XYZ file of C-alpha atoms in Angstrom:
392
model
C -14.640 145.259 42.107
C -17.201 148.101 43.195
C -18.208 151.535 40.931
C -16.088 154.463 41.953
C -17.507 157.991 41.357
C -14.895 160.945 41.070
C -15.941 163.675 42.441
C -14.853 167.973 41.853
C -15.322 169.671 45.352
C -15.849 169.216 49.142
C -17.938 172.014 49.731
C -21.599 171.658 51.276
C -23.216 170.684 47.471
C -20.443 168.268 47.158
C -20.339 166.450 50.528
C -24.508 166.963 51.172
C -26.067 166.057 48.239
C -24.040 165.147 45.404
C -22.444 163.160 47.250
C -24.763 161.849 49.548
C -26.638 160.597 46.670
C -23.767 158.713 44.964
C -23.056 156.936 48.187
C -26.407 155.657 48.337
C -26.182 154.336 44.827
C -23.340 152.376 45.364
C -20.513 154.578 44.927
C -17.380 155.125 46.260
C -16.672 158.475 46.077
C -13.372 160.021 45.689
C -13.679 163.293 46.671
C -10.816 166.015 44.901
C -10.067 169.574 46.045
C -7.533 171.840 46.332
C -8.326 173.168 49.742
C -5.921 171.323 51.764
C -8.391 171.873 54.937
C -11.204 169.852 53.156
C -9.159 167.366 52.227
C -7.544 167.041 55.976
C -10.728 166.219 57.203
C -12.350 164.264 54.878
C -8.909 161.577 54.732
C -8.681 161.646 58.695
C -12.958 161.596 59.298
C -13.949 158.323 58.258
C -17.075 159.545 58.083
C -19.690 162.552 58.273
C -23.114 163.551 58.829
C -25.551 164.868 56.399
C -29.197 166.504 58.279
C -32.300 166.598 55.966
C -34.310 169.151 57.538
C -37.993 169.729 56.139
C -41.322 170.362 57.732
C -41.884 167.187 59.430
C -38.593 166.839 61.119
C -34.971 166.062 60.478
C -33.238 162.711 59.156
C -29.828 162.054 59.629
C -27.989 160.007 56.622
C -24.363 158.621 57.554
C -21.855 158.822 55.036
C -18.737 156.215 55.402
C -17.772 155.245 51.486
C -15.029 157.901 50.257
C -11.245 158.808 50.085
C -10.218 161.786 49.365
C -7.297 163.452 47.053
C -5.869 167.129 46.696
C -4.965 167.586 42.825
C -2.729 170.313 43.807
C -0.470 168.153 44.989
C -1.348 164.636 43.886
C -2.925 165.243 40.251
C -1.118 161.958 38.918
C -3.793 160.129 41.882
C -6.550 161.789 40.599
C -6.301 161.185 36.781
C -5.578 157.217 37.655
C -8.865 157.072 40.245
C -10.565 158.977 36.609
C -8.961 156.673 34.177
C -10.945 153.307 35.546
C -14.050 155.739 37.621
C -17.320 155.479 36.282
C -18.555 158.829 36.041
C -17.037 162.322 37.474
C -18.954 165.024 38.932
C -18.286 168.047 40.244
C -19.846 171.229 42.308
C -16.965 173.754 41.948
C -19.113 176.727 40.920
C -19.070 177.550 37.039
C -15.951 179.899 37.114
C -13.983 176.807 38.308
C -14.886 174.491 35.386
C -11.598 175.681 33.326
C -9.441 174.654 36.005
C -10.549 171.348 36.779
C -10.532 170.482 33.168
C -7.244 169.768 32.464
C -6.883 166.850 34.758
C -10.337 165.496 33.353
C -8.668 165.648 30.333
C -5.645 163.340 31.380
C -7.734 160.815 32.732
C -9.602 160.184 30.127
C -6.763 160.451 27.535
C -5.656 157.430 29.643
C -8.953 155.210 30.052
C -8.602 151.452 28.919
C -12.356 150.617 29.758
C -14.538 149.819 27.316
C -18.003 151.713 28.670
C -17.059 155.623 28.250
C -16.893 157.545 31.462
C -19.896 159.538 32.533
C -19.113 163.297 33.099
C -21.861 165.018 35.155
C -21.300 168.904 36.165
C -23.731 169.740 38.927
C -23.516 173.793 38.892
C -26.201 176.157 39.107
C -25.681 176.970 35.289
C -27.209 176.643 32.551
C -25.101 174.595 30.323
C -22.571 173.323 32.605
C -21.557 169.894 31.683
C -21.131 171.589 28.101
C -18.997 174.185 29.143
C -16.598 172.047 31.012
C -16.610 169.566 27.449
C -14.954 172.489 25.353
C -12.837 173.231 27.871
C -11.535 169.539 27.904
C -11.273 169.736 24.577
C -9.502 172.465 24.221
C -5.979 172.145 22.099
C -4.382 173.452 25.257
C -5.940 170.239 26.896
C -6.016 167.893 24.231
C -4.328 168.319 21.425
C -6.428 168.281 18.138
C -5.122 164.079 16.976
C -7.109 163.194 20.527
C -10.503 164.253 20.169
C -11.853 161.720 18.693
C -10.618 159.334 22.179
C -12.656 162.116 24.102
C -15.487 161.344 22.616
C -15.083 157.748 22.602
C -13.965 157.660 25.922
C -16.291 159.881 28.114
C -19.836 161.258 27.579
C -21.225 164.843 28.810
C -24.743 165.193 30.440
C -25.861 168.235 31.309
C -28.007 168.376 34.643
C -30.415 170.590 36.918
C -29.918 170.732 40.534
C -32.368 171.940 43.078
C -31.428 171.949 46.999
C -31.524 174.750 49.301
C -27.929 174.235 51.562
C -28.695 177.191 54.534
C -25.757 178.595 56.387
C -23.535 175.857 58.226
C -23.447 176.155 62.227
C -19.678 176.876 62.784
C -18.679 173.774 64.511
C -20.060 171.403 62.094
C -16.743 170.122 60.529
C -18.135 167.807 57.554
C -21.637 167.689 58.813
C -23.950 169.394 56.471
C -27.647 170.681 56.829
C -29.157 170.529 53.787
C -32.677 170.900 52.707
C -35.164 167.474 52.394
C -36.360 168.648 49.224
C -34.292 167.943 46.003
C -34.023 167.764 42.372
C -31.256 166.129 40.247
C -32.990 166.212 36.294
C -30.005 165.199 34.020
C -29.871 164.339 29.757
C -30.293 161.105 29.222
C -29.678 161.329 25.407
C -25.922 160.619 25.853
C -26.571 157.584 27.404
C -29.166 156.345 25.117
C -26.822 153.531 22.988
C -25.158 151.962 26.366
C -27.525 152.643 29.767
C -27.060 155.882 31.839
C -25.179 155.617 35.494
C -27.870 154.393 38.283
C -27.921 157.517 40.514
C -30.891 157.353 43.344
C -33.211 160.173 43.006
C -31.744 161.311 39.380
C -34.473 161.782 36.624
C -33.217 160.958 33.026
C -34.847 163.425 30.592
C -34.181 163.717 26.479
C -35.198 167.515 26.572
C -33.520 169.245 29.712
C -34.285 172.867 29.233
C -37.548 173.019 29.954
C -36.265 171.825 33.861
C -32.842 174.179 33.636
C -35.182 177.428 32.506
C -37.897 176.495 35.144
C -35.192 175.894 38.400
C -33.346 178.876 37.121
C -35.793 181.170 36.551
C -38.172 180.070 39.627
C -35.870 179.068 42.274
C -32.713 181.273 41.751
C -34.618 183.611 40.589
C -37.183 184.226 43.733
C -33.976 183.457 46.013
C -32.212 186.022 44.977
C -34.375 188.596 44.740
C -35.485 187.596 48.542
C -32.418 188.433 49.409
C -30.969 191.258 47.680
C -34.331 192.787 49.120
C -34.103 191.848 52.011
C -30.514 192.933 52.273
C -31.344 196.283 51.562
C -33.802 196.268 54.076
C -32.007 194.767 57.126
C -34.002 191.449 57.229
C -31.204 188.761 58.209
C -32.771 185.528 56.999
C -34.727 184.854 53.676
C -37.531 183.896 56.286
C -37.437 187.449 57.878
C -37.332 188.643 54.112
C -40.217 187.023 53.054
C -42.576 187.332 55.998
C -42.350 191.341 55.413
C -45.908 191.314 53.419
C -43.925 194.225 50.945
C -40.831 191.911 49.701
C -43.023 188.741 49.383
C -45.546 190.104 46.959
C -42.166 191.772 44.976
C -40.775 188.319 45.192
C -44.151 187.305 43.815
C -44.178 189.822 41.180
C -40.679 189.105 39.706
C -41.946 185.664 39.645
C -44.883 185.812 37.357
C -42.885 188.120 34.637
C -40.766 184.723 34.621
C -43.457 182.347 35.515
C -45.332 184.270 31.809
C -42.275 183.142 29.969
C -41.341 179.453 31.277
C -45.219 179.088 30.511
C -45.290 180.226 26.665
C -41.702 179.446 26.079
C -41.632 175.342 27.321
C -45.577 174.834 27.206
C -45.575 174.151 30.762
C -49.362 174.843 31.986
C -50.322 178.097 33.961
C -51.175 175.913 36.180
C -48.788 173.516 37.205
C -46.223 176.397 37.054
C -48.386 177.877 39.600
C -47.647 175.725 41.900
C -44.791 175.298 41.206
C -43.460 178.810 42.576
C -46.308 178.215 45.343
C -43.985 175.193 46.686
C -40.763 177.546 45.730
C -41.864 180.672 47.805
C -42.981 177.367 51.071
C -39.731 176.228 50.295
C -37.092 179.208 50.804
C -39.498 180.459 53.694
C -38.160 177.731 55.936
C -37.398 179.106 59.379
C -35.722 175.816 60.362
C -33.013 176.225 56.881
C -32.001 179.429 58.590
C -31.106 180.804 55.113
C -29.042 184.119 55.844
C -29.284 186.868 53.283
C -25.786 187.349 52.576
C -24.577 183.942 51.881
C -27.802 183.581 49.094
C -26.728 187.311 47.654
C -22.801 186.527 47.468
C -21.424 186.402 44.195
C -23.491 189.624 42.716
C -21.213 189.677 39.612
C -22.351 186.383 38.190
C -25.790 186.451 39.253
C -26.165 189.779 37.178
C -24.665 188.496 34.144
C -26.290 187.791 31.028
C -27.615 184.291 31.121
C -28.641 184.230 34.864
C -31.336 184.104 37.131
C -32.329 188.195 36.249
C -30.775 189.740 32.958
C -31.886 186.111 31.046
C -35.229 186.211 31.711
C -35.560 189.608 31.638
C -33.877 190.296 28.129
C -35.993 187.331 26.312
C -39.330 188.669 28.033
C -38.015 192.277 26.763
C -37.734 190.781 23.526
C -40.976 190.132 23.205
C -42.737 193.082 24.789
C -43.522 191.760 27.890
C -43.197 193.341 31.459
C -40.135 193.497 33.235
C -40.629 195.048 36.468
C -40.196 193.036 39.204
C -37.767 191.792 37.693
C -36.177 194.975 37.164
C -36.498 195.880 40.751
C -34.540 192.870 42.009
C -31.714 194.075 39.033
C -31.636 197.146 41.220
C -31.381 195.388 45.048
C -28.687 192.992 43.134
C -26.682 196.264 41.934
C -26.874 197.712 45.349
C -25.444 194.988 46.995
C -22.320 196.529 47.856
C -18.956 196.313 49.877
C -20.505 193.062 51.852
C -18.267 191.045 54.118
C -16.862 188.237 53.047
C -17.777 188.449 49.360
C -15.602 189.798 46.956
C -17.531 190.061 44.522
C -19.660 192.637 46.256
C -16.805 194.688 46.454
C -15.433 194.215 42.860
C -19.267 195.680 41.825
C -18.846 198.702 43.896
C -15.398 199.317 42.714
C -17.172 198.790 38.936
C -20.321 201.177 39.642
C -17.832 203.852 40.832
C -15.097 203.484 38.226
C -17.796 203.318 35.118
C -20.135 204.821 33.719
C -23.930 203.091 33.477
C -23.340 201.887 29.986
C -20.366 200.579 30.494
C -21.245 198.608 33.758
C -24.354 196.992 31.674
C -21.982 196.682 29.320
C -19.599 194.557 31.259
C -21.302 193.023 34.299
C -24.639 192.302 32.669
C -23.625 191.406 28.997
C -26.027 193.195 27.375
C -25.625 195.180 23.998
C -27.646 198.280 22.830
C -29.464 196.590 20.330
C -31.067 194.731 23.178
C -35.046 195.960 24.175
C -33.962 195.520 27.548
C -30.389 197.178 27.741
C -31.780 200.998 27.900
C -33.888 200.177 30.883
C -30.903 198.383 32.443
C -28.987 201.565 32.229
C -31.868 203.287 34.139
C -31.404 201.257 36.728
C -27.699 201.483 37.446
C -28.059 205.487 36.887
C -30.149 205.292 39.989
C -28.182 203.363 41.626
C -25.228 205.049 40.622
C -26.672 208.213 41.740
C -28.523 207.333 45.026
C -25.670 205.346 47.039
C -26.114 201.318 47.453
C -28.283 201.374 50.617
C -30.709 203.808 48.967
């Protein structure tokens, strides 16, 4: 009997990155989603393609070894799959983790296999698997007297993922175009006594934090800063935004600030971090990705939150007494990302900015307190945006 991986989330990252690597590693992938159209397409089509885009051309991989289940209508089937699977992964967005936790908890509760289930949440968030584990172990999903069973039958490993998925062609269907470069780093410590799952391309490490923060505070910070400045200045793609000398300089300045934090906090050398930054700028500037600024900038409320790509590093730098001017500039542009078509959070952000004073906005959106060194400076940024309109 072959090995099975249950993957929650049939979107582009799920199909084009996680499932691609799992399939190439010999897993039969069972997609789980609640979106009828995605599940129906996966059930109807026996294959899809993943096209890797690089400076040296394109490479097409065909994915065939998969099934799909709608957890909204066939939850019992999903539970049964988890009961016997080797691995559960997800790429659903950090805000959706609490909704997939109950069915995973049921699957873990019914496991009979000697080897624990490996659970890895592949999300753009620090400690996403830990967050998912917290929801699974919540009393609503796992009674107190069954908590020991969870720890016996499942191992939870945080990870850091890095791969750019640009906007897709309207008629692409299940096929995905994706950046050739990728990084998937997973905490190996939960598997020390039994061995980790064999997944092609995964780097297993004992200390994940440096990798997570370097990625979040470099790739995500730079990508989002370029998007918000680009949107504010009428650029269509990230490539067009970074082709403007001033935006490119501003993004470099923001990453110089986050680099200062990364180097001093994690012991990464200045030269190594500089090479990493240069590589990231080159990657996100790739004209072949056709990466539209509105796609990259979507969900500004999440991206302005306390542990995210701007406020997270800026709060630590301000506490240390270091410069955060460029990061605050990016924060301003993010607050100006309002009422963007197709993005609900940008509409909600506009509403919050209209209905609340600056201090309440900073507390509500950024999670900062008055005692934080960064607090007053972000309040001034919000006051500036509220006083000038979103496009100033």
